[in-house]
Amino acid sequence: MLLSQAKQIVCISKTGERFKFANPDLCVLENSSVAINEQGVIVDIGDIDEKYQNYKIIDCRGRCVLPGLIDAHTHPCYAGDRSGEFKMKLEGATYMEIHNKGGGIMYTSRCVNQASQEELEQILESGIKRAIRNGTTTMEAKSGFGLSTDGEVKQLLTIEAVSKRSPIEIVQTYLGAHALPPGLSEKQAEQDVIQNQIPQIKKLMDEDKIHPEFVDVFCEKGIYEIETTKNILQEGAKIGLIPSFHGEELNHLESAKLGADLGAIAISHLEHLSQEGIKAMAEKKVVGVILPTTQFILKLQPPPVREMIDSGVPTALATDYCPNAYCMSLPFTMSLACLNLKMRPNEALCAVTLNAAAALNRHKKIGSIEVGKQGDFVILDAPTWEHLIYQIADSPIWKVIKKGKIVYEYL
């Protein structure tokens, strides 16, 4: 495939960088082309058309070519309808008030445990299709609504089954510690995760039935606090799962320092991140995954994004797609980050490409347009790449390409 004569090719990087930081150079090429071989790998970039006339040619004149977008934090495997909670939030109900009334995660957990795997697969595939239309070519997907060994296994088996036939890459995360199961204390829930869930996850991994890469915990006051979070992340690491967890969302618990000390690859949310937490994450290069949709919907304190970026914390954006934040659109997420969280547009684009790839341990493979990387692209029917963010909630996405194959096109 030859993406021919694009008005702009936004490479993001030319030197194999892992991250980009404040006000980054996006390495934009004008009136250039990209060649992708049959294996879906980028083989050439620049003024190259004469060399690749035997390739399938896509005329990109007047259009912009960007790396495929990467959603580094989602909860797309769920069941049930929580639209009624939207009204409750508008009337002032907080996240924890809804949770304590049996809504939120607890409601979704009941629905997931009642649903068949086939029903869960249908819901998951529907969400993935909508994400692809919005430019997503790689999506992280968490369990977390099972709240029991059987429930978590069912979710991971669902994600595994869908990932095998999905046109985009699905990256699995085990989130057994998402909420306290009914009737269990924090200590009892920790013991269930460590003594029952994680051994079963390891067994299924050894049997090649599931392939989670990360272990996640909802580190929050009154749910899984610092010591419990530490214990669960360490047990997950013992079976080969990389710590990447929820922290500093509703309360300040110094989970950022914990993540830095444990070698976490990423921490998500971070509304209550302290200056000490920023320093710890910057020193250890822990990716901060910001979720503007959730902050916006729940009217939370804004995370200190400007301070994070300026202090050297590698910063990514994600949709947090789930029944609470029902959004599959990374372009809309980028718009929110720029409008509400003081991100520059070039920082927002890096946050859903190269930095998001780093959050998923895939920066050597995806996240930028460089020779040797995977041929994942979003093509905009627009004169400059900024239209991806500027055109709010209706981005001019013309084609989405994964490994050199068109997975969505606007007709």
XYZ file of C-alpha atoms in Angstrom:
411
model
C 0.000 0.000 0.000
C 1.193 3.522 -0.867
C -0.394 6.503 0.870
C 0.443 8.945 -1.879
C 1.193 12.673 -1.797
C -0.434 13.576 1.497
C -0.598 17.274 2.213
C 0.756 16.438 5.652
C 2.291 13.308 7.147
C 2.480 13.709 10.917
C 5.304 11.352 11.858
C 5.408 12.306 15.586
C 8.980 10.957 15.815
C 11.921 10.271 13.504
C 14.407 8.871 16.017
C 12.631 6.041 17.817
C 11.725 8.122 20.866
C 9.695 6.543 23.651
C 7.920 9.720 24.781
C 7.282 13.313 23.797
C 6.956 16.063 26.368
C 6.069 19.784 26.392
C 5.213 21.498 23.091
C 6.703 18.712 20.954
C 7.871 18.829 17.358
C 5.503 16.513 15.464
C 7.944 15.933 12.579
C 5.401 16.948 9.920
C 6.282 16.231 6.284
C 4.604 18.158 3.456
C 3.457 16.587 0.159
C 4.968 13.200 0.978
C 4.066 9.515 0.808
C 4.279 6.395 2.994
C 4.845 2.840 1.728
C 3.618 -0.195 3.684
C 4.595 -3.747 2.722
C 2.401 -6.859 2.632
C 3.285 -7.611 6.250
C 1.773 -4.278 7.295
C 5.117 -2.650 8.122
C 6.227 0.842 7.064
C 9.129 0.522 4.623
C 9.617 4.030 3.239
C 8.559 7.655 3.766
C 9.058 10.778 1.665
C 9.253 11.560 -2.057
C 9.023 7.897 -2.996
C 6.118 7.395 -5.421
C 8.218 6.313 -8.405
C 9.681 3.397 -6.420
C 6.293 1.941 -5.433
C 4.067 2.140 -8.513
C 3.273 -1.579 -8.124
C 1.742 -0.956 -4.685
C -1.968 -0.306 -4.109
C -2.130 3.499 -4.252
C -4.395 5.618 -2.066
C -4.508 9.199 -3.272
C -4.008 11.407 -0.213
C -3.649 14.759 -1.971
C -5.180 17.500 0.171
C -5.424 15.123 3.113
C -3.432 14.452 6.294
C -1.926 11.153 7.433
C -1.503 10.576 11.176
C -0.500 7.534 13.253
C -3.391 5.326 14.294
C -4.860 6.442 17.614
C -4.237 4.390 20.758
C -6.766 4.196 23.596
C -4.761 3.211 26.674
C -7.585 2.916 29.239
C -11.051 1.440 28.628
C -13.612 -0.800 30.352
C -15.494 -2.007 27.244
C -16.547 -5.466 28.444
C -19.763 -4.847 30.366
C -23.516 -5.404 30.367
C -26.540 -3.415 31.485
C -27.779 0.126 30.914
C -26.664 2.906 33.256
C -28.202 5.826 31.382
C -30.408 6.497 34.417
C -27.317 7.432 36.403
C -26.672 10.319 34.020
C -29.731 12.102 35.387
C -28.599 11.391 38.947
C -25.222 13.001 38.226
C -26.909 16.055 36.716
C -28.918 16.389 39.914
C -25.718 16.377 41.980
C -25.141 12.739 42.956
C -21.457 11.899 43.303
C -19.704 8.817 41.966
C -19.448 7.272 45.441
C -23.048 8.123 46.352
C -24.263 6.221 43.298
C -21.832 3.397 44.088
C -22.984 3.136 47.713
C -26.624 2.853 46.579
C -25.742 -0.241 44.548
C -25.316 1.557 41.263
C -22.166 2.192 39.272
C -19.728 -0.704 39.253
C -21.988 -2.768 41.522
C -24.879 -2.588 39.062
C -22.661 -3.397 36.106
C -21.142 -6.307 38.019
C -24.561 -7.840 38.596
C -25.384 -7.471 34.899
C -22.061 -8.951 33.779
C -22.451 -11.958 36.051
C -25.968 -12.560 34.729
C -24.968 -12.187 31.067
C -23.644 -14.978 28.872
C -20.221 -14.743 27.304
C -21.905 -14.455 23.906
C -23.871 -11.405 25.085
C -20.705 -9.803 26.437
C -18.897 -10.454 23.159
C -21.649 -8.694 21.192
C -21.477 -5.602 23.413
C -17.690 -5.522 23.273
C -17.581 -5.851 19.484
C -20.135 -3.073 19.077
C -17.986 -0.714 21.140
C -14.840 -1.616 19.206
C -16.552 -0.862 15.881
C -17.521 2.598 17.109
C -14.010 3.217 18.406
C -12.555 2.312 15.007
C -14.813 4.892 13.325
C -13.205 7.434 15.640
C -9.685 6.502 14.591
C -8.702 3.956 17.234
C -6.338 1.250 15.958
C -5.195 -0.137 19.331
C -7.415 -0.413 22.415
C -6.637 -1.500 25.946
C -9.502 -3.480 27.509
C -9.940 -4.236 31.214
C -11.890 -6.815 33.114
C -13.101 -5.508 36.474
C -16.847 -6.012 36.539
C -16.779 -9.652 37.617
C -15.737 -9.030 41.239
C -15.189 -12.779 41.618
C -12.940 -15.414 40.113
C -15.636 -16.727 37.778
C -16.733 -13.245 36.757
C -13.232 -11.974 36.039
C -12.381 -15.108 34.091
C -15.558 -14.739 32.021
C -14.607 -11.176 31.126
C -11.027 -12.085 30.189
C -12.226 -15.020 28.088
C -14.642 -12.632 26.368
C -11.881 -10.133 25.615
C -9.635 -12.942 24.378
C -12.297 -14.308 22.037
C -13.115 -10.897 20.560
C -9.454 -9.897 20.226
C -8.804 -12.905 17.975
C -11.274 -11.655 15.371
C -11.039 -7.911 15.931
C -9.683 -5.792 13.047
C -7.658 -3.790 15.575
C -5.369 -4.837 18.409
C -6.954 -5.359 21.827
C -4.605 -5.254 24.826
C -5.838 -7.146 27.895
C -5.687 -5.896 31.500
C -6.722 -7.863 34.582
C -8.628 -5.615 37.030
C -9.851 -7.954 39.744
C -9.676 -5.209 42.390
C -12.154 -2.701 40.932
C -14.629 -2.529 43.835
C -15.259 -4.400 47.071
C -17.539 -7.399 46.386
C -20.781 -7.326 48.397
C -20.260 -8.532 51.961
C -16.449 -8.440 51.857
C -14.150 -6.116 53.744
C -11.105 -4.622 52.046
C -8.873 -7.297 53.620
C -11.207 -10.115 52.602
C -11.410 -8.757 49.051
C -7.606 -8.541 48.905
C -7.324 -12.164 50.026
C -9.854 -13.243 47.396
C -7.886 -11.510 44.640
C -4.518 -12.852 45.796
C -5.497 -16.360 46.905
C -8.239 -17.190 44.387
C -8.304 -14.908 41.360
C -4.627 -14.450 40.556
C -3.793 -18.197 40.745
C -6.665 -18.927 38.346
C -5.538 -16.150 36.005
C -2.026 -17.646 36.054
C -3.414 -21.123 35.291
C -5.341 -19.855 32.261
C -2.305 -17.893 31.074
C -0.184 -21.034 31.305
C -2.834 -22.889 29.309
C -2.669 -20.163 26.617
C -6.371 -19.376 27.079
C -6.024 -15.717 28.059
C -3.235 -13.184 27.546
C -3.480 -10.288 29.997
C -0.416 -8.037 30.085
C -1.218 -5.665 32.934
C -2.587 -5.791 36.479
C -4.794 -2.921 37.617
C -6.300 -1.859 40.959
C -8.775 0.921 41.760
C -6.663 2.559 44.465
C -9.145 4.726 46.356
C -10.104 5.731 49.879
C -12.517 3.242 51.423
C -12.007 0.720 48.613
C -8.474 -0.538 47.883
C -6.126 1.717 49.799
C -2.350 2.008 49.515
C -1.179 -1.141 51.308
C -3.808 -3.361 49.700
C -3.069 -1.901 46.267
C 0.643 -2.531 46.779
C 0.058 -6.166 47.766
C -2.196 -6.901 44.778
C 0.083 -5.209 42.250
C 3.062 -7.129 43.599
C 1.205 -10.445 43.377
C 0.196 -9.641 39.809
C 3.795 -8.827 38.962
C 4.851 -12.252 40.249
C 2.862 -13.893 37.428
C 4.302 -11.539 34.823
C 1.672 -8.768 34.778
C 2.907 -5.169 34.582
C 1.429 -2.752 37.161
C -0.796 -0.073 35.574
C -3.493 1.210 37.871
C -6.140 3.784 38.868
C -4.836 6.408 41.284
C -5.530 9.827 42.838
C -8.993 10.110 41.273
C -11.362 10.998 44.106
C -8.900 11.465 46.967
C -5.190 12.011 47.496
C -3.499 8.813 48.707
C 0.095 9.154 47.399
C -0.587 6.344 44.927
C 1.691 8.103 42.442
C 4.674 7.559 44.730
C 3.573 3.955 45.200
C 3.452 3.440 41.447
C 6.881 4.975 40.972
C 8.342 2.797 43.741
C 6.783 -0.361 42.263
C 7.926 0.364 38.712
C 4.393 0.835 37.368
C 4.281 1.592 33.657
C 1.297 3.939 34.030
C -1.157 5.459 36.496
C -4.578 6.676 35.361
C -6.929 9.516 36.425
C -4.655 11.619 38.722
C -7.112 14.413 39.566
C -5.592 14.687 43.061
C -1.964 14.228 42.064
C 0.385 16.112 44.393
C 3.618 17.938 43.598
C 5.498 15.063 45.248
C 3.602 12.628 43.029
C 4.451 14.630 39.920
C 8.129 14.576 40.883
C 8.095 10.813 41.529
C 6.375 10.042 38.215
C 8.722 12.335 36.295
C 11.814 10.754 37.829
C 10.696 7.190 37.037
C 8.983 8.141 33.752
C 5.652 6.642 34.805
C 3.067 7.524 32.165
C 0.182 9.599 33.482
C -2.980 8.520 31.645
C -5.459 11.388 31.810
C -9.187 10.675 31.330
C -10.873 13.997 30.443
C -14.284 12.441 29.792
C -14.583 11.076 33.328
C -13.349 14.309 34.888
C -15.866 16.225 32.762
C -18.844 13.939 33.404
C -18.278 13.617 37.158
C -17.324 17.305 37.528
C -14.145 16.323 39.321
C -11.227 18.524 40.220
C -9.127 18.892 37.036
C -5.895 16.884 37.062
C -2.736 19.049 37.027
C -1.970 18.265 33.385
C -0.011 21.428 32.630
C 2.218 20.908 35.664
C 2.709 17.228 34.790
C 3.818 17.935 31.237
C 6.046 20.862 32.171
C 7.679 18.762 34.907
C 8.554 15.908 32.557
C 5.800 13.386 33.278
C 5.059 11.487 30.043
C 1.348 12.120 29.573
C -1.226 10.103 27.633
C -4.951 10.534 27.061
C -7.637 7.846 26.998
C -11.424 7.718 26.706
C -12.114 5.614 29.838
C -14.914 4.113 27.712
C -17.279 2.365 30.136
C -20.896 2.670 31.339
C -19.868 5.678 33.445
C -18.023 7.512 30.640
C -19.836 6.353 27.525
C -17.387 7.702 24.979
C -15.380 5.845 22.315
C -13.958 8.987 20.690
C -10.319 9.851 21.216
C -10.699 13.010 19.059
C -13.403 14.295 21.421
C -11.211 13.331 24.375
C -8.397 15.398 22.832
C -10.739 18.368 22.393
C -11.723 18.196 26.072
C -8.070 18.007 27.121
C -7.243 21.131 25.138
C -10.345 23.100 26.148
C -10.482 22.138 29.829
C -7.052 20.866 30.895
C -4.623 23.303 29.272
C -3.068 20.843 26.836
C -1.664 22.141 23.578
C -2.989 20.389 20.457
C 0.430 18.925 19.611
C 0.698 17.543 23.141
C -2.769 16.026 22.855
C -1.858 14.279 19.600
C 1.295 12.815 21.148
C -0.827 11.750 24.122
C -3.004 9.450 21.951
C -0.150 8.150 19.793
C 3.440 7.771 21.028
C 2.843 8.354 24.749
C -0.214 6.098 24.718
C 1.891 3.434 23.003
C 4.434 3.753 25.818
C 1.644 3.326 28.396
C 0.871 -0.020 26.739
C 4.535 -1.024 26.343
C 4.253 -0.757 22.556
C 6.299 2.332 21.698
C 8.742 0.289 19.591
C 5.908 -1.007 17.416
C 3.234 1.707 17.100
C 2.577 5.348 17.980
C 4.560 7.092 15.234
C 5.098 6.921 11.489
C 8.638 5.561 11.200
C 10.273 2.954 8.995
C 10.025 -0.440 10.684
C 6.914 0.370 12.678
C 3.464 -1.042 12.063
C 1.365 0.564 9.341
C -1.420 1.999 11.509
C -2.902 5.275 10.246
C -5.751 7.741 10.429
C -6.287 9.763 7.240
C -8.138 13.067 7.608
C -10.081 14.720 4.827
C -8.780 18.091 6.007
C -5.939 20.453 5.100
C -4.124 20.284 8.462
C -3.897 17.693 11.215
C -5.343 20.117 13.801
C -8.812 19.492 12.345
C -8.824 16.187 14.247
C -9.242 18.264 17.426
C -10.708 21.478 16.039
C -13.809 19.819 14.562
C -15.388 18.931 17.889
C -17.325 15.658 18.129
C -17.342 15.105 14.356
C -13.759 14.652 13.201
C -13.104 14.507 9.432
C -11.792 10.935 9.485
C -11.652 9.587 5.919
C -9.942 6.215 6.407
C -8.555 4.146 9.272
C -5.798 1.655 8.471
C -4.471 -1.176 10.654
C -1.345 -3.101 9.608
C -1.729 -1.816 6.066
C -5.393 -2.821 5.775
C -8.345 -0.437 5.613
C -10.617 -1.118 8.609
C -12.889 1.912 8.178
C -13.618 4.385 5.420
C -16.081 7.217 5.176
C -18.276 6.732 2.126
